[in-house]
mmCIF file of C-alpha atoms in Angstrom:
data_model
loop_
_atom_site.group_PDB
_atom_site.id
_atom_site.type_symbol
_atom_site.label_atom_id
_atom_site.label_comp_id
_atom_site.label_asym_id
_atom_site.label_seq_id
_atom_site.Cartn_x
_atom_site.Cartn_y
_atom_site.Cartn_z
ATOM 1 C CA MET A 89 103.926 106.524 82.499
ATOM 2 C CA THR A 90 103.606 109.956 82.352
ATOM 3 C CA SER A 91 106.319 111.896 84.986
ATOM 4 C CA PRO A 92 104.887 114.953 87.013
ATOM 5 C CA PRO A 93 105.496 118.185 85.959
ATOM 6 C CA ARG A 94 108.727 120.143 87.059
ATOM 7 C CA ARG A 95 108.813 123.720 87.770
ATOM 8 C CA GLU A 96 110.894 124.730 85.136
ATOM 9 C CA ASP A 97 108.503 122.950 82.897
ATOM 10 C CA PHE A 98 105.946 125.771 83.249
ATOM 11 C CA ALA A 99 105.869 129.196 81.301
ATOM 12 C CA ASP A 100 105.893 132.463 82.993
ATOM 13 C CA GLY A 101 102.535 133.264 83.833
ATOM 14 C CA ALA A 102 101.402 129.578 84.179
ATOM 15 C CA ILE A 103 100.413 127.823 87.573
ATOM 16 C CA LEU A 104 103.595 126.679 89.152
ATOM 17 C CA PRO A 105 103.389 123.066 91.007
ATOM 18 C CA LEU A 106 103.661 122.729 94.747
ATOM 19 C CA GLU A 107 107.023 122.050 95.980
ATOM 20 C CA PRO A 108 107.576 121.501 99.750
ATOM 21 C CA GLY A 109 108.474 124.228 101.646
ATOM 22 C CA ASP A 110 106.694 126.858 99.622
ATOM 23 C CA ARG A 111 105.086 129.553 101.865
ATOM 24 C CA LEU A 112 101.806 130.120 100.452
ATOM 25 C CA THR A 113 98.444 131.797 101.069
ATOM 26 C CA ARG A 114 95.589 129.095 101.411
ATOM 27 C CA ALA A 115 94.050 130.558 98.121
ATOM 28 C CA GLU A 116 97.370 129.936 96.190
ATOM 29 C CA PHE A 117 97.884 126.369 98.045
ATOM 30 C CA ARG A 118 94.164 125.250 96.840
ATOM 31 C CA ARG A 119 94.724 126.915 93.286
ATOM 32 C CA ARG A 120 98.216 125.083 92.859
ATOM 33 C CA TYR A 121 96.874 121.806 94.187
ATOM 34 C CA GLU A 122 93.870 121.779 91.747
ATOM 35 C CA ALA A 123 96.266 122.124 89.166
ATOM 36 C CA MET A 124 98.087 119.045 90.158
ATOM 37 C CA PRO A 125 95.716 115.939 89.550
ATOM 38 C CA HIS A 126 98.261 113.578 89.738
ATOM 39 C CA LEU A 127 99.228 114.738 93.307
ATOM 40 C CA LYS A 128 97.273 112.856 96.088
ATOM 41 C CA LYS A 129 98.033 114.430 99.187
ATOM 42 C CA ALA A 130 99.381 117.906 100.018
ATOM 43 C CA GLU A 131 98.990 120.142 103.248
ATOM 44 C CA LEU A 132 99.376 123.848 104.188
ATOM 45 C CA VAL A 133 100.624 123.822 107.877
ATOM 46 C CA GLU A 134 101.261 127.475 109.234
ATOM 47 C CA GLY A 135 101.452 128.577 105.547
ATOM 48 C CA VAL A 136 104.168 126.339 104.462
ATOM 49 C CA VAL A 137 103.409 123.518 102.098
ATOM 50 C CA TYR A 138 104.218 119.711 103.122
ATOM 51 C CA VAL A 139 104.192 116.963 100.404
ATOM 52 C CA PRO A 140 104.286 113.159 102.318
ATOM 53 C CA SER A 141 106.702 110.824 101.107
ATOM 54 C CA PRO A 142 105.061 107.677 99.668
ATOM 55 C CA THR A 143 103.666 105.382 102.249
ATOM 56 C CA ARG A 144 104.690 101.831 103.595
ATOM 57 C CA HIS A 145 102.186 99.187 104.370
ATOM 58 C CA HIS A 146 102.972 98.452 107.898
ATOM 59 C CA ARG A 147 104.264 101.656 109.052
ATOM 60 C CA HIS A 148 101.202 103.683 107.491
ATOM 61 C CA GLY A 149 98.906 101.996 105.032
ATOM 62 C CA GLN A 150 97.567 99.025 107.572
ATOM 63 C CA PRO A 151 97.459 101.264 110.548
ATOM 64 C CA HIS A 152 95.494 103.847 108.454
ATOM 65 C CA ALA A 153 92.989 101.269 107.721
ATOM 66 C CA HIS A 154 92.393 99.938 111.176
ATOM 67 C CA VAL A 155 92.079 103.423 112.601
ATOM 68 C CA LEU A 156 89.377 103.894 109.855
ATOM 69 C CA GLY A 157 87.616 100.664 110.659
ATOM 70 C CA TRP A 158 87.412 101.456 114.385
ATOM 71 C CA LEU A 159 85.713 105.170 113.626
ATOM 72 C CA THR A 160 83.497 103.632 110.669
ATOM 73 C CA HIS A 161 82.519 100.914 112.839
ATOM 74 C CA TYR A 162 81.410 103.775 115.694
ATOM 75 C CA GLU A 163 79.903 106.272 112.848
ATOM 76 C CA ALA A 164 77.521 102.677 112.025
ATOM 77 C CA ALA A 165 76.087 102.701 115.502
ATOM 78 C CA THR A 166 75.697 106.611 116.082
ATOM 79 C CA PRO A 167 73.357 108.642 113.892
ATOM 80 C CA HIS A 168 74.322 112.254 113.203
ATOM 81 C CA VAL A 169 78.008 111.368 113.441
ATOM 82 C CA GLU A 170 80.293 111.027 110.019
ATOM 83 C CA ALA A 171 83.768 109.657 109.437
ATOM 84 C CA SER A 172 86.256 110.437 106.771
ATOM 85 C CA GLY A 173 89.696 109.340 105.810
ATOM 86 C CA ASN A 174 92.191 111.801 104.107
ATOM 87 C CA GLY A 175 89.402 114.633 103.706
ATOM 88 C CA THR A 176 90.565 118.001 103.593
ATOM 89 C CA ALA A 177 89.918 120.440 106.494
ATOM 90 C CA ARG A 178 89.829 124.444 105.996
ATOM 91 C CA LEU A 179 90.910 125.281 109.459
ATOM 92 C CA ASP A 180 91.884 129.080 109.160
ATOM 93 C CA LEU A 181 93.888 130.910 106.537
ATOM 94 C CA ASP A 182 97.196 129.460 107.167
ATOM 95 C CA ASN A 183 96.221 125.984 107.624
ATOM 96 C CA GLU A 184 94.629 123.493 105.201
ATOM 97 C CA LEU A 185 95.117 119.967 106.060
ATOM 98 C CA GLN A 186 94.483 116.305 105.057
ATOM 99 C CA PRO A 187 94.279 114.434 108.487
ATOM 100 C CA ASP A 188 94.183 110.666 107.779
ATOM 101 C CA ALA A 189 91.199 110.322 109.549
ATOM 102 C CA LEU A 190 88.560 112.578 111.534
ATOM 103 C CA MET A 191 84.952 112.386 112.976
ATOM 104 C CA LEU A 192 82.379 114.987 112.815
ATOM 105 C CA ILE A 193 78.710 115.759 114.362
ATOM 106 C CA ASP A 194 76.239 117.037 112.365
ATOM 107 C CA PRO A 195 76.251 120.808 112.830
ATOM 108 C CA ALA A 196 72.477 120.690 113.011
ATOM 109 C CA ARG A 197 73.228 118.601 116.082
ATOM 110 C CA GLY A 198 75.808 120.780 117.770
ATOM 111 C CA GLY A 199 78.759 120.204 115.761
ATOM 112 C CA GLN A 200 81.352 122.581 115.095
ATOM 113 C CA THR A 201 82.039 122.141 111.231
ATOM 114 C CA GLN A 202 80.378 123.385 108.093
ATOM 115 C CA LEU A 203 80.688 121.789 104.492
ATOM 116 C CA ILE A 204 81.768 124.290 102.065
ATOM 117 C CA ASP A 205 81.638 122.949 98.226
ATOM 118 C CA ASP A 206 81.907 119.729 100.194
ATOM 119 C CA TYR A 207 84.862 120.601 102.025
ATOM 120 C CA VAL A 208 85.204 120.076 105.840
ATOM 121 C CA THR A 209 85.467 123.760 107.325
ATOM 122 C CA GLY A 210 86.336 124.586 110.463
ATOM 123 C CA ALA A 211 87.717 122.304 113.446
ATOM 124 C CA PRO A 212 86.482 118.736 113.238
ATOM 125 C CA GLU A 213 85.414 116.950 116.777
ATOM 126 C CA LEU A 214 88.186 114.452 116.293
ATOM 127 C CA VAL A 215 91.068 114.358 114.416
ATOM 128 C CA ALA A 216 93.505 111.169 114.053
ATOM 129 C CA GLU A 217 96.866 110.895 112.406
ATOM 130 C CA VAL A 218 99.067 107.719 111.773
ATOM 131 C CA ALA A 219 102.659 108.997 112.438
ATOM 132 C CA ALA A 220 105.587 107.456 111.210
ATOM 133 C CA SER A 221 108.112 109.794 109.551
ATOM 134 C CA SER A 222 105.738 112.312 110.140
ATOM 135 C CA ALA A 223 105.902 112.124 114.011
ATOM 136 C CA SER A 224 107.593 115.312 114.369
ATOM 137 C CA ILE A 225 105.367 117.559 112.621
ATOM 138 C CA ASP A 226 102.319 115.616 113.951
ATOM 139 C CA MET A 227 103.265 115.851 117.478
ATOM 140 C CA ASN A 228 104.425 119.775 117.139
ATOM 141 C CA ALA A 229 103.136 121.941 114.413
ATOM 142 C CA LYS A 230 100.263 120.048 113.794
ATOM 143 C CA LEU A 231 98.986 119.464 117.529
ATOM 144 C CA ASN A 232 99.325 123.446 117.962
ATOM 145 C CA VAL A 233 97.141 123.713 114.610
ATOM 146 C CA TYR A 234 94.663 121.705 115.610
ATOM 147 C CA ARG A 235 94.525 123.239 119.446
ATOM 148 C CA ARG A 236 94.217 126.954 118.531
ATOM 149 C CA ASN A 237 91.664 126.097 115.796
ATOM 150 C CA GLY A 238 89.470 123.989 118.775
ATOM 151 C CA VAL A 239 89.835 120.413 117.354
ATOM 152 C CA ARG A 240 88.130 119.029 120.478
ATOM 153 C CA GLU A 241 90.151 115.647 120.440
ATOM 154 C CA TYR A 242 93.550 114.679 118.729
ATOM 155 C CA LEU A 243 94.997 111.165 118.390
ATOM 156 C CA VAL A 244 98.289 110.539 117.199
ATOM 157 C CA TRP A 245 99.664 106.979 116.561
ATOM 158 C CA ARG A 246 103.377 107.037 116.515
ATOM 159 C CA VAL A 247 103.865 103.964 114.431
ATOM 160 C CA LEU A 248 107.453 103.602 115.051
ATOM 161 C CA SER A 249 107.589 104.155 119.071
ATOM 162 C CA ARG A 250 104.548 101.997 119.514
ATOM 163 C CA ALA A 251 102.485 104.553 121.198
ATOM 164 C CA VAL A 252 99.092 106.106 121.221
ATOM 165 C CA ASP A 253 98.597 109.903 122.345
ATOM 166 C CA TRP A 254 95.054 110.972 122.660
ATOM 167 C CA PHE A 255 94.621 114.674 123.682
ATOM 168 C CA VAL A 256 91.191 116.349 124.530
ATOM 169 C CA LEU A 257 90.947 120.188 124.582
ATOM 170 C CA ARG A 258 90.458 121.859 128.175
ATOM 171 C CA ASP A 259 90.691 125.407 128.638
ATOM 172 C CA ASP A 260 92.503 125.907 125.035
ATOM 173 C CA GLN A 261 95.087 123.191 126.026
ATOM 174 C CA TYR A 262 95.323 119.605 125.168
ATOM 175 C CA VAL A 263 95.382 117.237 127.977
ATOM 176 C CA ARG A 264 96.307 113.535 127.236
ATOM 177 C CA LEU A 265 93.272 111.010 127.908
ATOM 178 C CA ASP A 266 94.686 108.288 130.494
ATOM 179 C CA SER A 267 93.638 104.494 129.844
ATOM 180 C CA ASP A 268 91.984 102.960 132.511
ATOM 181 C CA ALA A 269 92.960 99.759 134.445
ATOM 182 C CA GLN A 270 92.174 97.491 131.372
ATOM 183 C CA GLY A 271 94.223 99.708 128.926
ATOM 184 C CA VAL A 272 90.997 101.382 127.664
ATOM 185 C CA VAL A 273 90.979 104.995 126.251
ATOM 186 C CA ARG A 274 87.446 106.585 126.464
ATOM 187 C CA SER A 275 86.427 109.587 124.336
ATOM 188 C CA GLU A 276 85.030 112.540 126.078
ATOM 189 C CA VAL A 277 83.457 113.741 122.999
ATOM 190 C CA PHE A 278 82.311 110.958 121.271
ATOM 191 C CA PRO A 279 80.563 108.562 124.498
ATOM 192 C CA GLY A 280 81.209 104.983 123.460
ATOM 193 C CA LEU A 281 84.362 105.468 121.468
ATOM 194 C CA TRP A 282 86.445 103.044 123.408
ATOM 195 C CA LEU A 283 90.024 102.123 122.409
ATOM 196 C CA ASP A 284 92.020 99.112 123.661
ATOM 197 C CA THR A 285 95.202 100.693 122.815
ATOM 198 C CA ALA A 286 97.603 97.399 123.340
ATOM 199 C CA ALA A 287 95.319 95.596 120.586
ATOM 200 C CA LEU A 288 95.525 98.516 118.556
ATOM 201 C CA LEU A 289 99.606 98.421 118.745
ATOM 202 C CA ASN A 290 99.477 94.708 118.285
ATOM 203 C CA GLY A 291 97.486 94.497 115.124
ATOM 204 C CA ASP A 292 94.271 92.889 117.001
ATOM 205 C CA LEU A 293 91.721 94.437 114.970
ATOM 206 C CA ALA A 294 89.205 92.102 116.010
ATOM 207 C CA ALA A 295 90.331 92.984 119.740
ATOM 208 C CA VAL A 296 89.899 96.536 118.833
ATOM 209 C CA LEU A 297 86.485 96.056 117.479
ATOM 210 C CA ALA A 298 85.178 94.131 120.332
ATOM 211 C CA ARG A 299 86.270 96.662 123.069
ATOM 212 C CA LEU A 300 84.625 99.190 120.866
ATOM 213 C CA GLN A 301 81.170 97.102 120.811
ATOM 214 C CA GLN A 302 81.530 97.299 124.815
ATOM 215 C CA GLY A 303 81.547 100.933 124.305
ATOM 216 C CA LEU A 304 78.811 101.209 122.118
ATOM 217 C CA ALA A 305 76.457 99.157 124.291
ATOM 218 C CA SER A 306 77.393 101.483 127.483
ATOM 219 C CA PRO A 307 74.593 103.684 129.053
ATOM 220 C CA ALA A 308 76.752 107.079 128.150
ATOM 221 C CA HIS A 309 76.652 105.703 123.916
ATOM 222 C CA VAL A 310 72.740 105.287 124.623
ATOM 223 C CA ALA A 311 72.360 108.506 126.012
ATOM 224 C CA PHE A 312 74.546 110.438 123.447
ATOM 225 C CA VAL A 313 72.889 108.505 120.466
ATOM 226 C CA ALA A 314 69.331 109.683 122.135
ATOM 227 C CA ARG A 315 70.565 113.288 122.567
ATOM 228 C CA LEU A 316 71.641 113.527 118.889
ATOM 229 C CA ALA A 317 68.153 111.924 117.856
ATOM 230 C CA ALA A 318 66.387 114.646 119.506
ATOM 231 C CA PRO A 319 64.690 117.737 117.052
ATOM 232 C CA PRO A 320 67.056 120.415 117.157
ATOM 233 C CA PRO A 321 65.706 123.619 118.918
ATOM 234 C CA ALA A 322 63.532 126.100 116.612
ATOM 235 C CA PRO A 323 65.741 129.027 115.451
#
């Protein structure tokens, strides 16, 4: 197996590898990232490079798959909405992140992002992060970056703490969305996107999707689909 390049292996004038803690412009971060095809994930957060550690199955891999499954089921029932996993989001000049999951509304139907060279540019409507060892950065630096850039909802699953935090942007501040009497949290931006947090934390994906199906059958979701299906206003 070929070892990844080391900084000392690079001649003067060559593109240096990304190193955790590097302070870079977004353009330089992108240049170095593209020169390291073996590297699967790196992020620029407030101008600082972060390279996540390898992920474990129960701490990240499986929870990540469950969140994506939940969002892609919503996408399948909601035209003009798209979900993505580990897709790059270019937020501003100091922040280029790869959220574990995100969901967008088609900009022609009122969404707030653009695809430039197939990269998400601007603030997704919803971002979700699965946090084990990364909980501190997800709940602090990233939270502030997403808030400042206008990500409308931000969900963090703190796996080791067995907790889900779901924030909605109101008056430029994140406010937690509360669960109802059944323990269900309901998105304000994506009507019908319902989450049974206890089922998610217990690894019961079938129950998570069953509760989502109830949300998809709700009048709010039906109205949302009808609104997105309406022809966009003439320029």
